Short mmCIF file of C-alpha atoms in Angstrom, two decimals:
data_model
loop_
_atom_site.label_atom_id
_atom_site.label_comp_id
_atom_site.label_asym_id
_atom_site.label_seq_id
_atom_site.Cartn_x
_atom_site.Cartn_y
_atom_site.Cartn_z
CA UNK A 1 0.00 0.00 0.00
CA UNK A 2 2.70 2.45 -1.05
CA UNK A 3 1.47 6.04 -0.95
CA UNK A 4 -1.00 5.39 1.83
CA UNK A 5 1.74 6.12 4.36
CA UNK A 6 1.05 9.88 4.09
CA UNK A 7 -2.67 9.48 4.82
CA UNK A 8 -3.76 11.29 7.97
CA UNK A 9 -7.16 11.05 9.61
CA UNK A 10 -8.46 14.27 11.08
CA UNK A 11 -10.43 13.19 14.12
CA UNK A 12 -13.49 15.31 13.22
CA UNK A 13 -14.04 13.04 10.21
CA UNK A 14 -14.99 10.30 12.68
CA UNK A 15 -16.00 12.39 15.64
CA UNK A 16 -18.08 9.53 17.06
CA UNK A 17 -14.75 8.01 18.18
CA UNK A 18 -13.21 8.86 21.53
CA UNK A 19 -9.45 9.45 21.52
CA UNK A 20 -8.69 5.84 22.59
CA UNK A 21 -11.06 4.57 19.88
CA UNK A 22 -9.30 6.84 17.40
CA UNK A 23 -5.89 5.47 18.38
CA UNK A 24 -7.08 1.85 18.24
CA UNK A 25 -8.98 2.37 14.99
CA UNK A 26 -6.00 3.96 13.29
CA UNK A 27 -3.59 1.27 14.44
CA UNK A 28 -5.98 -1.44 13.26
CA UNK A 29 -6.26 0.20 9.82
CA UNK A 30 -2.55 0.94 9.47
CA UNK A 31 -3.04 4.73 9.62
CA UNK A 32 0.09 6.50 10.87
CA UNK A 33 -1.01 10.14 11.26
CA UNK A 34 -3.92 11.90 12.93
CA UNK A 35 -5.12 15.50 13.02
CA UNK A 36 -6.48 16.51 16.42
CA UNK A 37 -8.79 19.21 17.77
CA UNK A 38 -8.22 21.15 20.95
CA UNK A 39 -11.56 20.58 22.68
CA UNK A 40 -11.51 16.74 22.74
CA UNK A 41 -7.78 16.78 23.58
CA UNK A 42 -8.33 19.16 26.50
CA UNK A 43 -11.21 17.08 27.75
CA UNK A 44 -9.09 13.93 27.70
CA UNK A 45 -6.03 15.73 29.03
CA UNK A 46 -3.27 17.08 26.81
CA UNK A 47 -0.40 15.03 28.28
CA UNK A 48 -2.54 11.94 28.44
CA UNK A 49 -3.58 12.37 24.78
CA UNK A 50 0.05 12.90 23.77
CA UNK A 51 1.03 9.69 25.54
CA UNK A 52 -1.86 7.78 23.99
CA UNK A 53 -0.83 8.81 20.48
CA UNK A 54 2.86 8.09 21.14
CA UNK A 55 2.08 4.64 22.52
CA UNK A 56 0.01 3.87 19.43
CA UNK A 57 2.88 4.98 17.19
CA UNK A 58 0.75 7.78 15.74
CA UNK A 59 2.18 11.12 14.74
CA UNK A 60 -0.03 14.20 15.10
CA UNK A 61 -0.09 15.95 11.73
CA UNK A 62 -1.78 19.11 12.99
CA UNK A 63 -3.72 20.62 15.86
CA UNK A 64 -6.91 22.55 15.08
CA UNK A 65 -7.19 25.30 15.96
CA UNK A 66 -5.81 28.59 17.07
CA UNK A 67 -6.89 31.85 15.54
CA UNK A 68 -9.92 34.10 16.05
CA UNK A 69 -7.52 37.01 16.09
CA UNK A 70 -9.69 39.76 14.60
CA UNK A 71 -10.99 41.44 17.75
CA UNK A 72 -10.28 45.16 17.89
CA UNK A 73 -11.18 45.61 21.58
CA UNK A 74 -8.03 45.35 23.75
CA UNK A 75 -9.43 42.90 26.33
CA UNK A 76 -10.78 40.53 23.68
CA UNK A 77 -7.57 40.78 21.75
CA UNK A 78 -5.45 39.97 24.81
CA UNK A 79 -7.67 36.99 25.62
CA UNK A 80 -7.31 35.70 22.05
CA UNK A 81 -3.52 36.01 22.21
CA UNK A 82 -3.44 34.12 25.52
CA UNK A 83 -5.60 31.40 24.08
CA UNK A 84 -3.32 31.07 21.08
CA UNK A 85 -0.26 30.81 23.31
CA UNK A 86 -2.02 27.97 25.12
CA UNK A 87 -2.77 26.36 21.75
CA UNK A 88 0.91 26.57 20.81
CA UNK A 89 1.79 24.89 24.14
CA UNK A 90 -0.71 22.13 23.44
CA UNK A 91 0.62 21.60 19.93
CA UNK A 92 4.15 21.28 21.30
CA UNK A 93 2.99 18.82 23.96
CA UNK A 94 1.33 16.69 21.28
CA UNK A 95 4.52 16.68 19.25
CA UNK A 96 3.01 18.34 16.21
CA UNK A 97 4.81 21.13 14.43
CA UNK A 98 1.61 22.62 13.02
CA UNK A 99 -1.06 24.72 14.68
CA UNK A 100 -3.86 25.54 12.25
CA UNK A 101 -5.20 29.08 12.55
CA UNK A 102 -8.83 29.78 11.69
CA UNK A 103 -8.27 33.48 11.80
CA UNK A 104 -11.70 34.84 12.75
CA UNK A 105 -14.53 36.80 11.16
CA UNK A 106 -15.62 40.42 11.38
CA UNK A 107 -16.44 41.83 14.79
CA UNK A 108 -20.04 43.07 15.17
CA UNK A 109 -20.57 46.20 13.09
CA UNK A 110 -17.20 45.94 11.31
CA UNK A 111 -17.36 46.28 7.51
CA UNK A 112 -13.63 46.23 6.79
CA UNK A 113 -12.21 42.76 6.10
CA UNK A 114 -8.88 44.23 4.97
CA UNK A 115 -8.49 45.95 8.35
CA UNK A 116 -9.36 42.69 10.11
CA UNK A 117 -6.66 40.88 8.14
CA UNK A 118 -4.14 43.49 9.29
CA UNK A 119 -5.11 42.81 12.90
CA UNK A 120 -4.50 39.11 12.24
CA UNK A 121 -1.04 39.84 10.88
CA UNK A 122 -0.29 42.00 13.93
CA UNK A 123 -1.42 39.20 16.24
CA UNK A 124 0.68 36.61 14.41
CA UNK A 125 3.68 38.91 14.89
CA UNK A 126 2.99 39.02 18.63
CA UNK A 127 2.67 35.23 18.81
CA UNK A 128 5.86 34.60 16.88
CA UNK A 129 8.30 34.47 19.81
CA UNK A 130 6.11 31.96 21.63
CA UNK A 131 5.78 29.82 18.49
CA UNK A 132 9.56 29.96 18.08
CA UNK A 133 10.08 28.88 21.67
CA UNK A 134 7.68 25.95 21.30
CA UNK A 135 8.98 24.91 17.88
CA UNK A 136 5.51 25.11 16.36
CA UNK A 137 4.55 26.63 13.03
CA UNK A 138 1.35 28.63 12.71
CA UNK A 139 -0.61 27.63 9.60
CA UNK A 140 -2.94 30.31 8.27
CA UNK A 141 -5.95 28.55 6.78
CA UNK A 142 -8.00 30.28 4.09
CA UNK A 143 -11.63 29.29 4.57
CA UNK A 144 -14.25 29.32 1.82
CA UNK A 145 -15.63 32.86 1.26
CA UNK A 146 -19.01 31.75 2.63
CA UNK A 147 -17.32 31.87 6.07
CA UNK A 148 -15.76 35.31 5.57
CA UNK A 149 -18.03 37.28 7.89
CA UNK A 150 -18.39 34.96 10.85
CA UNK A 151 -15.43 32.61 10.88
CA UNK A 152 -12.48 33.69 8.77
CA UNK A 153 -11.80 36.88 6.81
CA UNK A 154 -8.93 35.04 5.13
CA UNK A 155 -10.84 33.64 2.16
CA UNK A 156 -8.20 32.93 -0.46
CA UNK A 157 -4.77 31.36 -0.61
CA UNK A 158 -3.57 34.73 -1.87
CA UNK A 159 -4.80 36.47 1.28
CA UNK A 160 -3.27 33.73 3.48
CA UNK A 161 0.09 34.12 1.77
CA UNK A 162 -0.26 37.89 2.11
CA UNK A 163 -0.12 37.34 5.87
CA UNK A 164 2.28 34.40 6.04
CA UNK A 165 4.92 35.91 3.76
CA UNK A 166 5.63 38.68 6.27
CA UNK A 167 7.20 36.07 8.55
CA UNK A 168 9.85 33.34 8.34
CA UNK A 169 8.54 30.29 6.44
CA UNK A 170 9.54 27.90 9.22
CA UNK A 171 7.25 29.74 11.67
CA UNK A 172 4.24 30.79 9.57
CA UNK A 173 2.81 28.73 6.75
CA UNK A 174 -0.52 28.18 5.03
CA UNK A 175 -3.06 25.37 4.86
CA UNK A 176 -4.19 24.11 1.47
CA UNK A 177 -7.66 22.60 1.93
CA UNK A 178 -9.44 21.42 -1.20
CA UNK A 179 -12.88 22.17 0.24
CA UNK A 180 -12.13 25.84 0.69
CA UNK A 181 -10.10 26.49 -2.45
CA UNK A 182 -11.38 24.30 -5.28
CA UNK A 183 -13.37 27.06 -7.07
CA UNK A 184 -10.46 29.52 -7.38
CA UNK A 185 -8.54 29.57 -10.66
CA UNK A 186 -5.64 31.46 -9.09
CA UNK A 187 -4.90 28.59 -6.68
CA UNK A 188 -2.54 26.44 -8.79
CA UNK A 189 -0.04 29.28 -9.23
CA UNK A 190 -0.36 30.17 -5.53
CA UNK A 191 0.33 26.56 -4.53
CA UNK A 192 3.50 26.76 -6.61
CA UNK A 193 4.48 30.00 -4.89
CA UNK A 194 3.72 28.62 -1.42
CA UNK A 195 5.52 25.37 -2.12
CA UNK A 196 8.63 27.04 -3.56
CA UNK A 197 8.99 28.97 -0.32
CA UNK A 198 8.31 25.92 1.86
CA UNK A 199 5.14 27.47 3.24
CA UNK A 200 2.66 24.62 2.76
CA UNK A 201 2.23 23.62 6.39
CA UNK A 202 -0.74 21.31 5.90
CA UNK A 203 -2.73 19.76 3.08
CA UNK A 204 -6.32 18.80 3.81
CA UNK A 205 -8.96 17.03 1.76
CA UNK A 206 -12.74 17.13 1.59
CA UNK A 207 -15.10 17.14 -1.35
CA UNK A 208 -17.66 19.85 -2.25
CA UNK A 209 -21.28 18.77 -2.32
CA UNK A 210 -24.63 20.55 -2.49
CA UNK A 211 -27.18 21.47 -1.28
CA UNK A 212 -25.41 23.18 1.58
CA UNK A 213 -27.07 22.68 4.96
CA UNK A 214 -28.29 25.53 7.16
CA UNK A 215 -25.26 27.29 8.62
CA UNK A 216 -23.10 25.61 5.92
CA UNK A 217 -20.52 24.26 8.40
CA UNK A 218 -21.40 20.59 8.23
CA UNK A 219 -21.87 20.16 4.49
CA UNK A 220 -18.53 18.66 3.47
CA UNK A 221 -18.53 15.63 1.23
CA UNK A 222 -16.76 12.28 1.45
CA UNK A 223 -13.91 12.04 -1.07
CA UNK A 224 -15.41 11.37 -4.50
CA UNK A 225 -18.96 12.39 -3.63
CA UNK A 226 -18.49 15.90 -5.02
CA UNK A 227 -16.90 17.93 -7.79
CA UNK A 228 -13.36 18.55 -6.56
CA UNK A 229 -10.43 17.33 -8.63
CA UNK A 230 -8.70 15.82 -5.60
CA UNK A 231 -5.93 14.11 -7.51
CA UNK A 232 -5.16 17.30 -9.42
CA UNK A 233 -4.74 19.14 -6.10
CA UNK A 234 -2.53 16.39 -4.64
CA UNK A 235 -0.32 16.32 -7.72
CA UNK A 236 0.05 20.09 -7.71
CA UNK A 237 0.88 20.22 -4.01
CA UNK A 238 3.38 17.38 -4.44
CA UNK A 239 4.95 19.07 -7.46
CA UNK A 240 5.32 22.21 -5.34
CA UNK A 241 7.52 20.22 -2.98
CA UNK A 242 5.14 19.30 -0.16
CA UNK A 243 6.06 15.96 1.41
CA UNK A 244 3.98 15.96 4.59
CA UNK A 245 0.83 14.14 5.65
CA UNK A 246 -2.37 14.41 3.60
CA UNK A 247 -5.14 14.94 6.11
CA UNK A 248 -8.76 14.03 5.41
CA UNK A 249 -11.01 16.42 7.30
CA UNK A 250 -14.73 16.03 6.61
CA UNK A 251 -17.50 17.48 8.76
CA UNK A 252 -20.59 15.51 7.83
CA UNK A 253 -23.27 14.16 10.18
CA UNK A 254 -23.98 11.26 7.80
CA UNK A 255 -20.43 9.97 8.37
CA UNK A 256 -20.78 10.53 12.12
CA UNK A 257 -23.84 8.30 12.28
CA UNK A 258 -22.00 5.28 10.88
CA UNK A 259 -19.56 2.75 12.29
CA UNK A 260 -16.19 4.49 12.57
CA UNK A 261 -14.10 1.61 11.24
CA UNK A 262 -16.36 1.37 8.22
CA UNK A 263 -16.02 5.10 7.54
CA UNK A 264 -12.24 4.86 7.85
CA UNK A 265 -12.07 1.90 5.46
CA UNK A 266 -14.25 3.72 2.95
CA UNK A 267 -12.19 6.91 3.27
CA UNK A 268 -8.92 5.03 2.75
CA UNK A 269 -10.33 3.25 -0.29
CA UNK A 270 -11.53 6.56 -1.78
CA UNK A 271 -8.16 8.10 -1.02
CA UNK A 272 -6.30 5.27 -2.73
CA UNK A 273 -8.53 5.42 -5.78
CA UNK A 274 -9.11 9.18 -6.16
CA UNK A 275 -6.15 10.93 -4.57
CA UNK A 276 -3.06 8.76 -5.14
CA UNK B 1 -34.00 63.62 -3.12
CA UNK B 2 -31.11 64.00 -5.54
CA UNK B 3 -29.20 60.79 -6.05
CA UNK B 4 -32.25 58.61 -5.61
CA UNK B 5 -32.93 58.89 -9.33
CA UNK B 6 -30.53 56.02 -10.05
CA UNK B 7 -32.26 53.68 -7.59
CA UNK B 8 -33.68 50.58 -9.26
CA UNK B 9 -35.90 47.99 -7.64
CA UNK B 10 -35.27 44.43 -8.74
CA UNK B 11 -38.67 42.80 -8.64
CA UNK B 12 -37.44 39.77 -6.66
CA UNK B 13 -36.82 42.06 -3.70
CA UNK B 14 -40.60 42.41 -3.39
CA UNK B 15 -41.69 39.24 -5.11
CA UNK B 16 -45.08 39.35 -3.36
CA UNK B 17 -46.00 42.07 -5.87
CA UNK B 18 -47.54 41.23 -9.24
CA UNK B 19 -46.20 43.21 -12.20
CA UNK B 20 -49.08 45.76 -12.03
CA UNK B 21 -48.50 46.13 -8.28
CA UNK B 22 -44.80 46.62 -8.98
CA UNK B 23 -45.52 49.34 -11.53
CA UNK B 24 -48.02 51.09 -9.24
CA UNK B 25 -45.80 50.74 -6.19
CA UNK B 26 -42.78 52.17 -7.98
CA UNK B 27 -44.72 55.10 -9.40
CA UNK B 28 -46.18 55.87 -5.98
CA UNK B 29 -42.72 55.85 -4.42
CA UNK B 30 -41.04 57.81 -7.20
CA UNK B 31 -38.88 54.89 -8.33
CA UNK B 32 -37.86 55.20 -11.98
CA UNK B 33 -36.12 51.88 -12.75
CA UNK B 34 -36.97 48.23 -12.23
CA UNK B 35 -35.06 45.01 -12.75
CA UNK B 36 -37.25 42.21 -14.07
CA UNK B 37 -37.11 38.41 -14.16
CA UNK B 38 -38.07 36.27 -17.10
CA UNK B 39 -40.54 33.91 -15.43
CA UNK B 40 -43.00 36.52 -14.10
CA UNK B 41 -42.65 38.53 -17.31
CA UNK B 42 -43.41 35.49 -19.46
CA UNK B 43 -46.37 34.62 -17.29
CA UNK B 44 -47.80 38.12 -17.64
CA UNK B 45 -46.87 38.34 -21.32
CA UNK B 46 -43.69 39.98 -22.59
CA UNK B 47 -45.33 42.66 -24.76
CA UNK B 48 -47.94 43.34 -22.13
CA UNK B 49 -45.26 43.74 -19.46
CA UNK B 50 -43.27 46.05 -21.73
CA UNK B 51 -46.35 48.19 -22.27
CA UNK B 52 -47.15 48.22 -18.55
CA UNK B 53 -43.67 49.49 -17.69
CA UNK B 54 -43.67 52.07 -20.49
CA UNK B 55 -47.09 53.40 -19.43
CA UNK B 56 -45.81 53.75 -15.88
CA UNK B 57 -42.76 55.65 -17.08
CA UNK B 58 -40.46 52.96 -15.73
CA UNK B 59 -37.24 51.95 -17.45
CA UNK B 60 -36.12 48.33 -17.18
CA UNK B 61 -32.55 48.36 -15.85
CA UNK B 62 -31.90 44.66 -16.51
CA UNK B 63 -33.53 41.36 -17.29
CA UNK B 64 -32.56 38.31 -15.22
CA UNK B 65 -31.52 35.94 -16.54
CA UNK B 66 -29.89 34.17 -19.40
CA UNK B 67 -26.98 31.84 -18.93
CA UNK B 68 -26.69 28.20 -17.84
CA UNK B 69 -24.28 27.72 -20.69
CA UNK B 70 -22.00 25.03 -19.27
CA UNK B 71 -23.57 21.90 -20.75
CA UNK B 72 -21.13 19.77 -22.73
CA UNK B 73 -23.77 17.52 -24.34
CA UNK B 74 -24.72 18.89 -27.82
CA UNK B 75 -28.50 18.72 -27.37
CA UNK B 76 -28.41 20.45 -23.99
CA UNK B 77 -26.03 23.04 -25.32
CA UNK B 78 -28.25 23.79 -28.31
CA UNK B 79 -31.30 24.12 -26.05
CA UNK B 80 -29.41 26.55 -23.80
CA UNK B 81 -28.38 28.67 -26.77
CA UNK B 82 -31.97 28.78 -28.04
CA UNK B 83 -33.20 29.79 -24.61
CA UNK B 84 -30.63 32.58 -24.45
CA UNK B 85 -31.66 33.87 -27.87
CA UNK B 86 -35.23 34.01 -26.55
CA UNK B 87 -33.99 35.87 -23.48
CA UNK B 88 -32.23 38.41 -25.72
CA UNK B 89 -35.50 38.87 -27.63
CA UNK B 90 -37.38 39.42 -24.39
CA UNK B 91 -34.81 41.95 -23.15
CA UNK B 92 -35.11 43.88 -26.40
CA UNK B 93 -38.91 43.82 -26.17
CA UNK B 94 -38.72 45.21 -22.64
CA UNK B 95 -36.44 47.98 -23.80
CA UNK B 96 -33.54 47.02 -21.57
CA UNK B 97 -30.01 46.94 -22.91
CA UNK B 98 -28.86 44.42 -20.29
CA UNK B 99 -29.40 40.69 -20.08
CA UNK B 100 -27.81 39.27 -16.93
CA UNK B 101 -26.12 35.90 -17.44
CA UNK B 102 -25.98 33.45 -14.55
CA UNK B 103 -23.56 31.25 -16.39
CA UNK B 104 -24.25 27.79 -14.93
CA UNK B 105 -22.58 25.25 -12.66
CA UNK B 106 -20.71 22.04 -13.33
CA UNK B 107 -22.53 19.29 -15.21
CA UNK B 108 -22.93 16.03 -13.27
CA UNK B 109 -19.57 14.31 -12.85
CA UNK B 110 -17.58 17.29 -14.18
CA UNK B 111 -14.63 18.35 -12.03
CA UNK B 112 -13.18 21.03 -14.30
CA UNK B 113 -14.53 24.55 -13.67
CA UNK B 114 -11.93 26.08 -16.00
CA UNK B 115 -13.20 23.90 -18.84
CA UNK B 116 -16.78 24.91 -18.04
CA UNK B 117 -15.78 28.58 -18.20
CA UNK B 118 -14.33 27.98 -21.66
CA UNK B 119 -17.64 26.49 -22.78
CA UNK B 120 -19.37 29.64 -21.48
CA UNK B 121 -17.04 31.85 -23.51
CA UNK B 122 -17.71 29.72 -26.60
CA UNK B 123 -21.46 30.05 -26.06
CA UNK B 124 -21.24 33.82 -25.59
CA UNK B 125 -19.37 33.98 -28.91
CA UNK B 126 -22.20 32.09 -30.57
CA UNK B 127 -24.82 34.39 -29.05
CA UNK B 128 -23.01 37.55 -30.06
CA UNK B 129 -24.62 38.09 -33.48
CA UNK B 130 -28.09 37.73 -31.98
CA UNK B 131 -27.25 40.14 -29.16
CA UNK B 132 -25.90 42.59 -31.74
CA UNK B 133 -29.09 42.31 -33.77
CA UNK B 134 -31.26 42.93 -30.72
CA UNK B 135 -29.09 45.72 -29.35
CA UNK B 136 -28.73 43.97 -26.00
CA UNK B 137 -25.57 43.57 -23.94
CA UNK B 138 -24.87 40.28 -22.15
CA UNK B 139 -23.73 40.90 -18.57
CA UNK B 140 -21.65 38.08 -17.08
CA UNK B 141 -22.43 37.92 -13.37
CA UNK B 142 -19.91 36.44 -10.98
CA UNK B 143 -21.80 34.63 -8.24
CA UNK B 144 -20.44 33.97 -4.76
CA UNK B 145 -18.14 30.90 -4.74
CA UNK B 146 -20.69 29.01 -2.64
CA UNK B 147 -22.71 28.73 -5.89
CA UNK B 148 -19.75 27.57 -8.00
CA UNK B 149 -20.78 23.93 -8.41
CA UNK B 150 -24.52 24.18 -8.99
CA UNK B 151 -25.26 27.65 -10.31
CA UNK B 152 -22.28 29.56 -11.65
CA UNK B 153 -18.65 28.54 -12.19
CA UNK B 154 -17.87 32.23 -12.65
CA UNK B 155 -17.08 33.07 -9.04
CA UNK B 156 -14.95 36.20 -9.20
CA UNK B 157 -14.96 39.49 -11.04
CA UNK B 158 -11.60 38.43 -12.45
CA UNK B 159 -13.11 35.30 -14.00
CA UNK B 160 -16.06 37.32 -15.36
CA UNK B 161 -13.70 39.82 -16.97
CA UNK B 162 -11.66 36.90 -18.32
CA UNK B 163 -14.73 35.97 -20.37
CA UNK B 164 -16.10 39.44 -21.15
CA UNK B 165 -12.81 40.91 -22.31
CA UNK B 166 -12.70 38.56 -25.29
CA UNK B 167 -15.64 40.47 -26.80
CA UNK B 168 -16.56 44.09 -27.60
CA UNK B 169 -17.44 46.04 -24.43
CA UNK B 170 -20.73 47.25 -25.89
CA UNK B 171 -21.93 43.65 -26.28
CA UNK B 172 -20.48 41.82 -23.27
CA UNK B 173 -20.08 43.37 -19.84
CA UNK B 174 -20.02 42.26 -16.21
CA UNK B 175 -22.31 42.63 -13.22
CA UNK B 176 -20.92 44.02 -9.98
CA UNK B 177 -23.08 42.67 -7.15
CA UNK B 178 -22.00 43.50 -3.62
CA UNK B 179 -23.45 40.28 -2.19
CA UNK B 180 -21.27 38.09 -4.38
CA UNK B 181 -18.04 40.10 -4.31
CA UNK B 182 -17.67 41.83 -0.93
CA UNK B 183 -15.14 39.35 0.55
CA UNK B 184 -12.63 39.63 -2.32
CA UNK B 185 -9.72 42.03 -1.85
CA UNK B 186 -8.93 42.00 -5.57
CA UNK B 187 -12.31 43.53 -6.44
CA UNK B 188 -11.53 47.27 -6.17
CA UNK B 189 -8.79 47.08 -8.80
CA UNK B 190 -11.00 44.90 -10.99
CA UNK B 191 -13.84 47.43 -10.75
CA UNK B 192 -11.40 50.06 -11.95
CA UNK B 193 -10.36 47.84 -14.85
CA UNK B 194 -13.96 47.02 -15.78
CA UNK B 195 -15.05 50.64 -15.51
CA UNK B 196 -12.16 52.00 -17.57
CA UNK B 197 -13.20 49.70 -20.40
CA UNK B 198 -16.90 50.57 -20.03
CA UNK B 199 -17.73 47.00 -19.07
CA UNK B 200 -19.81 47.53 -15.93
CA UNK B 201 -23.21 46.60 -17.32
CA UNK B 202 -25.06 46.46 -14.01
CA UNK B 203 -24.48 47.31 -10.36
CA UNK B 204 -26.54 45.42 -7.80
CA UNK B 205 -26.82 45.70 -4.04
CA UNK B 206 -27.60 43.30 -1.23
CA UNK B 207 -26.04 42.87 2.19
CA UNK B 208 -24.31 39.76 3.58
CA UNK B 209 -25.88 38.21 6.67
CA UNK B 210 -25.48 34.95 8.55
CA UNK B 211 -26.42 32.26 9.38
CA UNK B 212 -26.97 31.15 5.81
CA UNK B 213 -30.20 29.19 5.27
CA UNK B 214 -30.31 25.67 3.85
CA UNK B 215 -29.48 25.85 0.15
CA UNK B 216 -28.02 29.35 0.74
CA UNK B 217 -30.03 31.00 -2.07
CA UNK B 218 -32.47 33.01 0.02
CA UNK B 219 -30.10 34.37 2.65
CA UNK B 220 -29.47 37.89 1.38
CA UNK B 221 -29.76 40.78 3.77
CA UNK B 222 -31.59 44.09 3.57
CA UNK B 223 -29.16 46.99 3.04
CA UNK B 224 -27.49 47.77 6.35
CA UNK B 225 -28.37 44.50 8.07
CA UNK B 226 -25.01 42.93 7.23
CA UNK B 227 -21.30 43.59 6.90
CA UNK B 228 -20.90 44.94 3.38
CA UNK B 229 -19.41 48.39 2.88
CA UNK B 230 -22.16 49.40 0.44
CA UNK B 231 -21.14 53.02 0.15
CA UNK B 232 -17.53 52.04 -0.51
CA UNK B 233 -18.67 49.84 -3.39
CA UNK B 234 -20.92 52.56 -4.83
CA UNK B 235 -18.16 55.14 -4.65
CA UNK B 236 -15.67 52.81 -6.35
CA UNK B 237 -18.10 51.88 -9.12
CA UNK B 238 -18.95 55.56 -9.65
CA UNK B 239 -15.27 56.52 -9.69
CA UNK B 240 -14.74 53.84 -12.33
CA UNK B 241 -17.17 55.72 -14.56
CA UNK B 242 -20.42 53.80 -14.09
CA UNK B 243 -23.45 56.07 -14.43
CA UNK B 244 -26.30 53.55 -14.73
CA UNK B 245 -29.03 52.42 -12.36
CA UNK B 246 -28.17 50.96 -8.95
CA UNK B 247 -30.35 47.93 -8.55
CA UNK B 248 -31.34 46.52 -5.17
CA UNK B 249 -31.78 42.76 -5.49
CA UNK B 250 -32.46 40.93 -2.24
CA UNK B 251 -33.83 37.39 -1.98
CA UNK B 252 -35.19 37.14 1.54
CA UNK B 253 -38.43 35.47 2.65
CA UNK B 254 -38.70 37.87 5.60
CA UNK B 255 -39.05 40.78 3.16
CA UNK B 256 -41.52 38.81 1.05
CA UNK B 257 -43.81 38.30 4.03
CA UNK B 258 -44.24 42.05 4.61
CA UNK B 259 -46.24 44.79 2.95
CA UNK B 260 -44.51 45.63 -0.31
CA UNK B 261 -44.82 49.41 -0.03
CA UNK B 262 -43.34 49.26 3.46
CA UNK B 263 -40.39 47.19 2.22
CA UNK B 264 -39.82 49.63 -0.63
CA UNK B 265 -39.90 52.63 1.70
CA UNK B 266 -37.47 50.94 4.07
CA UNK B 267 -35.17 49.97 1.18
CA UNK B 268 -35.15 53.51 -0.20
CA UNK B 269 -34.41 54.93 3.23
CA UNK B 270 -31.54 52.48 3.75
CA UNK B 271 -30.26 53.29 0.27
CA UNK B 272 -30.32 57.01 0.94
CA UNK B 273 -28.57 56.63 4.28
CA UNK B 274 -26.05 53.86 3.52
CA UNK B 275 -25.37 53.96 -0.20
CA UNK B 276 -25.54 57.60 -1.32
#
């Protein structure tokens, strides 16, 4: 099963699994990498989760998520910075070099996304020394423009690079997620630019399906169920020099209602057939 | 009320109104321009609708919509071209120089939006002689990327210009709609480019609000209820040389459940306060 060694399972894809179930399920399926989320890790205990993953021989490809750095009010901004420092600590404890940043939407009444992106860049600058100390890279994730107002004003790979490129590549990178970027014709050239500078910190996969559900957060498709040229993305990211894990991250209640091992087997089969 | 003379009411904003109610309501409120949709116009009768609007002294700022030009199968493609020729005829009969094109999504199983955009450009080329004959300009409308798979693979003003600029500006233009474009930092420069070439065929307003409803089509916000810098858009479009009607086009069931005259008065007041 050459090529499957880079496959990483983001835990939200099978959120019905507890962390021990995740570790067992991955070991049973031969999966070597997992993407984790802060809330379930905190609930289980950060050190305990780190030990669980180490004992299972699993590497943590990324921790989701820091970010939400767009507040203009000083108290909110300080709280966000503190929270991101804690996230960097947690990433380091888990042994992952990558903290994904979902950068935040527009504060109430704010109509200036460009200004909000500047506040994000300022916040990343403030977090840099702590990231350096912990040996963790911050990965700015562009989210689909449908999330621009309430979740992430960084909507394109171009905007993400516009922030990341102000900082050293080994400390601030970008996330390439097929779900968020598939519609954008400027993406291939931007992947080349990001890859040439060593800034692709994470590569994530999900397919695009419609109709979108209310709130649009949980409408991601299983690999192959939608219209994204997944293999084309993987080839482009590889050609740009990325050699890290390829993380499948799908938020979809239909997958959560099924047997986790079955979902993992299906996902691996789709990955082998449609991504490799 | 200087400045209000460019205000245009797209009929879908108050879809509870019949065409005669629309004409009466606009006259009563001093509105001089309306944007119309093909289905209600066809139902009422194209010539009859044209006469109704003329008698009321209303100009038709645009007709929505032609498009859906992405089919690859010959029979489907031919049917789409025929339908667009009919739409050009209807626009001419209504006395509007602008047919809005919602260009179409990806056919089933298609994973190549760039290829679909090329098919759109080919179709526009085929429609050009008929548009010329009818004296109508086709206006390529970029829709928000959340519609890219099922409604319109033209997701950015850059992609729209990439199609329009292959043709004479007096026959193929673009639509600038705040709802679809507000999140994109490349838009201001693209508005300048479109305006300098005389390619802004229509300017439409709606605000961005969340949470998005299921299917995301009917989630547009009344002016001022969301996060779009409406005045900034209007100023940029004006500075780029656009002098045409400013059309308010909001799809929102909450507005449709209210008294039409009240919605129009509110919309005009918001327009005066937030757009002018």
